[in-house]
mmCIF file of C-alpha atoms in Angstrom:
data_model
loop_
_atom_site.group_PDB
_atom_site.id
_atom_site.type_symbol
_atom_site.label_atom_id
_atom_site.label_comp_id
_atom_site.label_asym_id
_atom_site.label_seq_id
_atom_site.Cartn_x
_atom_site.Cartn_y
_atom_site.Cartn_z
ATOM 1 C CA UNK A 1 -33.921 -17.661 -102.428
ATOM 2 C CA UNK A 2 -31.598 -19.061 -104.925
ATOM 3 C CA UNK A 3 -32.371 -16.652 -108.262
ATOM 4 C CA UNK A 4 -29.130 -18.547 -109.444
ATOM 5 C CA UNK A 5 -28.098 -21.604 -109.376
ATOM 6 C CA UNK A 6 -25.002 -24.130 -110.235
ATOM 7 C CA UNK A 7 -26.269 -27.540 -109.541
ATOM 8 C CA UNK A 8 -22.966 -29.105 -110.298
ATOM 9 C CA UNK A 9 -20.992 -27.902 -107.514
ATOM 10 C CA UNK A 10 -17.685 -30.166 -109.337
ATOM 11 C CA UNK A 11 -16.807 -31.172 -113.036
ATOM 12 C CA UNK A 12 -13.637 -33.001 -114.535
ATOM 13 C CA UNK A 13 -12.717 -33.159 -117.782
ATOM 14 C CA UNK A 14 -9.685 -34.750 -120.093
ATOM 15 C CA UNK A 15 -7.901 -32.163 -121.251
ATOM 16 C CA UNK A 16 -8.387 -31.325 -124.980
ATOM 17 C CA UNK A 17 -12.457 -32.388 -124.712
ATOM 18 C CA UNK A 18 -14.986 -29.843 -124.219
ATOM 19 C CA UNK A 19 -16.181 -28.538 -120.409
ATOM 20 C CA UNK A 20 -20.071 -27.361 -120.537
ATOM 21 C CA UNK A 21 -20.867 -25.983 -117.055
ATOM 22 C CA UNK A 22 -24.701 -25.431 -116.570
ATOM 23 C CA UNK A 23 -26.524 -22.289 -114.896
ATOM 24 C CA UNK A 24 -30.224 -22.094 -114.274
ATOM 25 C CA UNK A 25 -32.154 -19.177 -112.865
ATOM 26 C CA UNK A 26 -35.753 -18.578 -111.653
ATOM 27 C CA UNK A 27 -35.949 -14.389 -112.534
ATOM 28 C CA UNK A 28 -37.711 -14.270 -115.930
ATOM 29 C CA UNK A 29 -36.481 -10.440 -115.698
ATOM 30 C CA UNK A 30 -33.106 -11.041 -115.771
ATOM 31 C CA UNK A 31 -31.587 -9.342 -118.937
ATOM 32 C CA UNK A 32 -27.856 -9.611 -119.011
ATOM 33 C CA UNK A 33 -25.274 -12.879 -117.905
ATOM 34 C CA UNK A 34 -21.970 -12.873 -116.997
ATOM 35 C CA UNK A 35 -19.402 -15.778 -116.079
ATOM 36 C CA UNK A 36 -16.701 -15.382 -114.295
ATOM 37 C CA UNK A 37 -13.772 -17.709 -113.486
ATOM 38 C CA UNK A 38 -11.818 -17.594 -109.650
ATOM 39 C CA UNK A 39 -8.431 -18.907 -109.062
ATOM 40 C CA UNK A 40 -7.920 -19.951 -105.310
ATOM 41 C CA UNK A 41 -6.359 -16.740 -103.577
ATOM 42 C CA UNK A 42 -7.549 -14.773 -105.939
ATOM 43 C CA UNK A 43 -10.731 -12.344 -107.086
ATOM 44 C CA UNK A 44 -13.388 -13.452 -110.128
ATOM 45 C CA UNK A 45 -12.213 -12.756 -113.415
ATOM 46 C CA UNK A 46 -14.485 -11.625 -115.930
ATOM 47 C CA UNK A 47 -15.150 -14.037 -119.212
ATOM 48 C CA UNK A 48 -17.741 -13.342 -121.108
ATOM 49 C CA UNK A 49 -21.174 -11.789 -121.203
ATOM 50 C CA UNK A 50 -24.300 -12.385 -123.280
ATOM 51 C CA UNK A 51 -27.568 -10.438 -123.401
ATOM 52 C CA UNK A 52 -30.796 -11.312 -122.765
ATOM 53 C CA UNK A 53 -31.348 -10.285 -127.047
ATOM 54 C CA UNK A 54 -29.381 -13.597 -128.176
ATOM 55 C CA UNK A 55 -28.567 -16.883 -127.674
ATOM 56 C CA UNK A 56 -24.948 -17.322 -128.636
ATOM 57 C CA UNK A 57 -21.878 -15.350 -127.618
ATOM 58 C CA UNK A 58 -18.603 -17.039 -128.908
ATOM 59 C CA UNK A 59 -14.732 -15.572 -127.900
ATOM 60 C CA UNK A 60 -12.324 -17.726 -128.198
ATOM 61 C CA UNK A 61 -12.457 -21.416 -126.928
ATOM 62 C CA UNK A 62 -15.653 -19.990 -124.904
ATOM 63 C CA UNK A 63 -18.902 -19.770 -126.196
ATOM 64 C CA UNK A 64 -22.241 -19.118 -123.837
ATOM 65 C CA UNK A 65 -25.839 -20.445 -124.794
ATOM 66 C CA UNK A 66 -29.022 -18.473 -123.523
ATOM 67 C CA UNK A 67 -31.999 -20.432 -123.297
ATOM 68 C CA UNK A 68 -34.615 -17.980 -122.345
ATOM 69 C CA UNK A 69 -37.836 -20.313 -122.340
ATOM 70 C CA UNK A 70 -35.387 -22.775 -120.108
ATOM 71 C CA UNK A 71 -33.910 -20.175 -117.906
ATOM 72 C CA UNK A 72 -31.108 -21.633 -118.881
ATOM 73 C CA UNK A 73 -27.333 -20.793 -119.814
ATOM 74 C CA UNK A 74 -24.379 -22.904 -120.236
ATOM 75 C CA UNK A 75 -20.610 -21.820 -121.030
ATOM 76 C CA UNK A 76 -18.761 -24.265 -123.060
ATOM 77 C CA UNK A 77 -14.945 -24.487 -122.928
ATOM 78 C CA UNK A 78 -13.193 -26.231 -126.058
ATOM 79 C CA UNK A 79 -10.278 -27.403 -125.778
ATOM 80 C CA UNK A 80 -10.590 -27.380 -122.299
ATOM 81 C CA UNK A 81 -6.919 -27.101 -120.931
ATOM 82 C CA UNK A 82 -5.326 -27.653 -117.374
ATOM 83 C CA UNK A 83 -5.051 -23.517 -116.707
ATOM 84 C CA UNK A 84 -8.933 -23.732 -116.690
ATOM 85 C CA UNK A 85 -9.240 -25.500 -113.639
ATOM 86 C CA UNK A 86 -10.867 -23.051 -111.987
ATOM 87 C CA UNK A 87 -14.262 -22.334 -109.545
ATOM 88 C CA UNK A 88 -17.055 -21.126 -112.270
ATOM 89 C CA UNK A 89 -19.589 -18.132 -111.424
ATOM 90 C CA UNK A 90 -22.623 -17.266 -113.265
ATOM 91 C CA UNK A 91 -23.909 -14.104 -112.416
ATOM 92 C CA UNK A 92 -27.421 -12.500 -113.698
ATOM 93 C CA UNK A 93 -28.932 -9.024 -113.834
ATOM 94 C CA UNK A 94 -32.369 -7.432 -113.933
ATOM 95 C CA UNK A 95 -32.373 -4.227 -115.563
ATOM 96 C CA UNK A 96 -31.099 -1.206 -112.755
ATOM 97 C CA UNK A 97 -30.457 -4.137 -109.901
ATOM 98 C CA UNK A 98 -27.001 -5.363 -109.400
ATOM 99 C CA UNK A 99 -25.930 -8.949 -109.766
ATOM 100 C CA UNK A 100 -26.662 -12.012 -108.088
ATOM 101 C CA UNK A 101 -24.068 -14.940 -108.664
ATOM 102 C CA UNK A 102 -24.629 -18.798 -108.374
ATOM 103 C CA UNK A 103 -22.851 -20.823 -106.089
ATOM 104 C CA UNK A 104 -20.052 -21.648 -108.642
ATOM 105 C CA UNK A 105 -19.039 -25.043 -110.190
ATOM 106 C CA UNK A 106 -15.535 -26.387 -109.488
ATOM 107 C CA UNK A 107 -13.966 -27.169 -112.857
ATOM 108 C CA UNK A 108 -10.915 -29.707 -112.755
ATOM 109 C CA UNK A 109 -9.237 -30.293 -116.280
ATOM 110 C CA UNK A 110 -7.031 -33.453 -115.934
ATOM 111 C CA UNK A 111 -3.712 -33.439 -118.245
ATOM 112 C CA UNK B 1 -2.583 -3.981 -117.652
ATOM 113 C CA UNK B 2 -4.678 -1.071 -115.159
ATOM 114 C CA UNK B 3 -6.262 -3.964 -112.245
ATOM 115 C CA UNK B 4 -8.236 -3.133 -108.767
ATOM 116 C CA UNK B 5 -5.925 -3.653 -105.654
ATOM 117 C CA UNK B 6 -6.613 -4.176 -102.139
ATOM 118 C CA UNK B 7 -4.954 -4.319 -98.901
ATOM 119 C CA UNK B 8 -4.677 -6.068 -96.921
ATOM 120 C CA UNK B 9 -4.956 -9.611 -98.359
ATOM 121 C CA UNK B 10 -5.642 -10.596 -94.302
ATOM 122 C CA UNK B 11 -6.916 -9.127 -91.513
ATOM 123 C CA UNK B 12 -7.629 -10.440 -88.533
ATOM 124 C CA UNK B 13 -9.533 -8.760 -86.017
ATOM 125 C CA UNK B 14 -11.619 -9.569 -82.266
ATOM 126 C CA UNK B 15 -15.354 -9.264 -82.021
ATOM 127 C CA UNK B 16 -16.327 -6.094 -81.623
ATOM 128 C CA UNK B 17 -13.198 -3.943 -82.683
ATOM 129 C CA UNK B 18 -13.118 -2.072 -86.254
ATOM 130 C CA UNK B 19 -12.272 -3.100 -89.087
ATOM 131 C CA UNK B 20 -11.333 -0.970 -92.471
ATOM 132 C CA UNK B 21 -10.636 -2.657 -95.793
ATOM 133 C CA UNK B 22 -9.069 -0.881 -98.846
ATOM 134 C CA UNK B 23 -9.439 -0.877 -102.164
ATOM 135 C CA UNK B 24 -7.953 1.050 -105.523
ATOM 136 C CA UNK B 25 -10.716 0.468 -108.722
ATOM 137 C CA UNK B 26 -9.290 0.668 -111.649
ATOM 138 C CA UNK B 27 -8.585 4.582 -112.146
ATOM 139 C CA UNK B 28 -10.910 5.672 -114.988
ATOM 140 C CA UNK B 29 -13.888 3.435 -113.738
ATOM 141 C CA UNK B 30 -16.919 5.436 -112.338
ATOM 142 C CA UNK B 31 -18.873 2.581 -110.842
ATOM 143 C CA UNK B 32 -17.749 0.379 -107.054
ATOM 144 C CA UNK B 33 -18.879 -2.772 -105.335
ATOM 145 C CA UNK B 34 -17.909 -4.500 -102.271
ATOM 146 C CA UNK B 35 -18.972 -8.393 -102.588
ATOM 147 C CA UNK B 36 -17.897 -10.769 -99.613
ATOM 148 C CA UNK B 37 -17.818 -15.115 -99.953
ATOM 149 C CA UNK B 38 -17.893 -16.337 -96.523
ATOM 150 C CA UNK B 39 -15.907 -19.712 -96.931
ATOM 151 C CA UNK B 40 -17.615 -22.356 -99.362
ATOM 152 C CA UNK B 41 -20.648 -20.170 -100.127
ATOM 153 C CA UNK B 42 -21.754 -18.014 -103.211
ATOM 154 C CA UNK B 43 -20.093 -14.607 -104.018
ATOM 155 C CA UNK B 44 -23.136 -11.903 -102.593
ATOM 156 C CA UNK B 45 -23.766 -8.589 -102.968
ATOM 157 C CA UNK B 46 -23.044 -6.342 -100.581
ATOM 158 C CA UNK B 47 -23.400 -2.178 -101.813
ATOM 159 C CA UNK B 48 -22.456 -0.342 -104.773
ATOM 160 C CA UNK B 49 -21.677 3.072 -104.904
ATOM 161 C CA UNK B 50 -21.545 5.982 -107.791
ATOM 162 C CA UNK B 51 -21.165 9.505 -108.220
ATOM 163 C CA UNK B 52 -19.817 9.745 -104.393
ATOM 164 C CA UNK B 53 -22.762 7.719 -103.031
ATOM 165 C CA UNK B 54 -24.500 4.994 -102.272
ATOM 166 C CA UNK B 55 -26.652 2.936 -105.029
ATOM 167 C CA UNK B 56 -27.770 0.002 -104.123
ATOM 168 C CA UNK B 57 -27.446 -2.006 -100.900
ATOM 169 C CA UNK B 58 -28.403 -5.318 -99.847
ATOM 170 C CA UNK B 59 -29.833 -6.790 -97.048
ATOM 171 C CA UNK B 60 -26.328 -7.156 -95.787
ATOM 172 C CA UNK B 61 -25.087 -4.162 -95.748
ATOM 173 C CA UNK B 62 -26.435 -2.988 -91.876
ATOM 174 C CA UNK B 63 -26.137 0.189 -90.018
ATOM 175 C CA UNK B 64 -22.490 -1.303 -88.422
ATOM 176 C CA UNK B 65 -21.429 -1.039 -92.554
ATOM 177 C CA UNK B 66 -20.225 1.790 -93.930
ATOM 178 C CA UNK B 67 -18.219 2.932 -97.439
ATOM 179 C CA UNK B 68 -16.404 5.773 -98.434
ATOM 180 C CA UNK B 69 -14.602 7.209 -101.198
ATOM 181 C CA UNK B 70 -11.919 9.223 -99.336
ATOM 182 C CA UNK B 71 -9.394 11.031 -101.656
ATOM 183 C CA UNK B 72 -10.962 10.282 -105.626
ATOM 184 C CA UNK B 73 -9.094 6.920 -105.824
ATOM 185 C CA UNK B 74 -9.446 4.963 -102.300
ATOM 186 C CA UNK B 75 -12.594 3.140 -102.301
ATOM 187 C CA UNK B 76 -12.957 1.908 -98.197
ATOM 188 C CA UNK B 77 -15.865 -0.261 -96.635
ATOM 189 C CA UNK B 78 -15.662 -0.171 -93.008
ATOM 190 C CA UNK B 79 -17.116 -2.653 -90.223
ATOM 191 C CA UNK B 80 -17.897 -0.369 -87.179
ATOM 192 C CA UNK B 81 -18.275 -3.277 -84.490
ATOM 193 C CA UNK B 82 -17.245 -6.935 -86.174
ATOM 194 C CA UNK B 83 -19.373 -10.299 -85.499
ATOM 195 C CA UNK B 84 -17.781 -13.922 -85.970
ATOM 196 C CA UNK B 85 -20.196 -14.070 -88.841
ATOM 197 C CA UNK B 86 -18.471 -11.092 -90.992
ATOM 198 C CA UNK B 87 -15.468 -13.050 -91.547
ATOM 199 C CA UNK B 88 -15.361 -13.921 -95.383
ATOM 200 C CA UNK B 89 -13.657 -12.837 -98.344
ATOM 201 C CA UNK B 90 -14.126 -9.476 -99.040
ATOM 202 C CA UNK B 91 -13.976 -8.557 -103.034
ATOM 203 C CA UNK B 92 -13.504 -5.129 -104.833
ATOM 204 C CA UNK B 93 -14.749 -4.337 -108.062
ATOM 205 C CA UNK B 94 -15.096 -1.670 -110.435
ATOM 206 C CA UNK B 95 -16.481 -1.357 -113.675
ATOM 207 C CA UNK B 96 -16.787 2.313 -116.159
ATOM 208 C CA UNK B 97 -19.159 3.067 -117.643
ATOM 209 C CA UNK B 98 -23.308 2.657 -117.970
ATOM 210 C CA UNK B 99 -23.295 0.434 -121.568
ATOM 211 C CA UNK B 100 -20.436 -1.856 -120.068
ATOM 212 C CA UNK B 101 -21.503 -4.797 -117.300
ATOM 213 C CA UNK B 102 -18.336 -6.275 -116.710
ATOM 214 C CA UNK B 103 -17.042 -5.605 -113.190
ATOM 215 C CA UNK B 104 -12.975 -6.025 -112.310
ATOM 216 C CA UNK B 105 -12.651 -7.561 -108.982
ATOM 217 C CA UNK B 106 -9.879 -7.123 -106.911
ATOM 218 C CA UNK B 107 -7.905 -9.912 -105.521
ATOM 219 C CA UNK B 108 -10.084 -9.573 -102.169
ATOM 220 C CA UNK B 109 -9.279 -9.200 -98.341
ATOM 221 C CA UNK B 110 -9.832 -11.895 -96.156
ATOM 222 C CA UNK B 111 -11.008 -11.105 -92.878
ATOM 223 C CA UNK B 112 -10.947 -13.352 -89.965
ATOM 224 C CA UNK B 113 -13.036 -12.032 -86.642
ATOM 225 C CA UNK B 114 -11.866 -13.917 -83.333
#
């Protein structure tokens, strides 16, 4: 039962052009995203976040995009730069449950 | 910058013998998860734990699981009786408060069952 899902399991990018790595989930109840970003060797780091009450949540060079009639969220990175090659983890919440992450998307930013 | 720790970063155990894994949360956070990514699969939940007990739990998390919170800043799961199938990545986290999502992972414990 994939509530969560990454169908690109790898993306490359030029450095300096933007990354936009895709998350889809089937829970209609799901209220609050997170991404997080995993170096090999080591545990997810934290992002950014966006609630289910907007669309947009900008910091920095990320952004995240809700779509809630889609099911849809995306993260864009721009400029994407070499230190963000990285595994990519949505992760989605119903209210009072605990998270369920997608299978993560393998981000390689070429110099 | 205050970060959640774990030892050890490997442990390697035989079927059948147990198995504790460690973890400091960050030392003001109030809220603990164990995760585990068995290799080239998704991150899963495993239990979370609050207010000295247990939360939530997943299908996971059997009767041979068990966590503890030993001394106020020691956050243990233990495996009672290990299968081939437990070895993964196992992943701390800690978040603090109710109005704030994001969870801290640790750097994670990998343990290999032989």
């Amino acid at each position: 039962d994939q509530q969560v899902k990454q169908n690109s399991p790898s993306l490359s990018v030029q450095e300096g052009r933007i990354s936009i790595l895709n998350c889809d989930y089937t829970n209609s109840m799901f209220d609050y995203f997170l991404w997080y970003k995993k170096y090999p060797a080591e545990g997810p780091t934290f992002l950014i976040s966006i609630s289910s009450i907007k669309d947009k949540n900008e910091d920095g060079r990320f952004t995240v995009f809700l779509n809630k009639s889609a099911k849809h969220l995306s993260l864009h990175i721009v400029p994407s730069q070499p230190g963000d090659s990285a595994v990519y983890f949505c992760a989605a919440r119903e209210n009072g449950q605990n998270f369920v992450f997608g299978p993560g998307t393998r981000l390689s930013v070429l110099p | 910058e205050p970060e959640v720790t774990q030892t050890p970063s490997h442990q390697v155990t035989q079927m059948g013998q147990e198995v504790i894994l460690r973890c400091v949360p960050i030392s003001n956070h109030l809220y603990f998860y164990w995760y585990r990514q068995i290799l080239g699969q998704k991150v899963e939940f495993l239990v979370s734990f609050y207010n000295n007990e247990i939360s939530e739990k997943s299908e996971i998390f059997d009767d041979q699981f068990s966590v503890e919170r030993p001394d106020g800043s020691n956050f243990t799961l233990k495996i009672r009786s290990t299968k081939l199938e437990d070895s993964a990545m196992y992943f701390c986290a800690s978040r603090d408060s109710p109005n704030s999502y994001e969870q801290y992972f640790g750097p994670g414990t990998r343990l290999t069952v032989t």
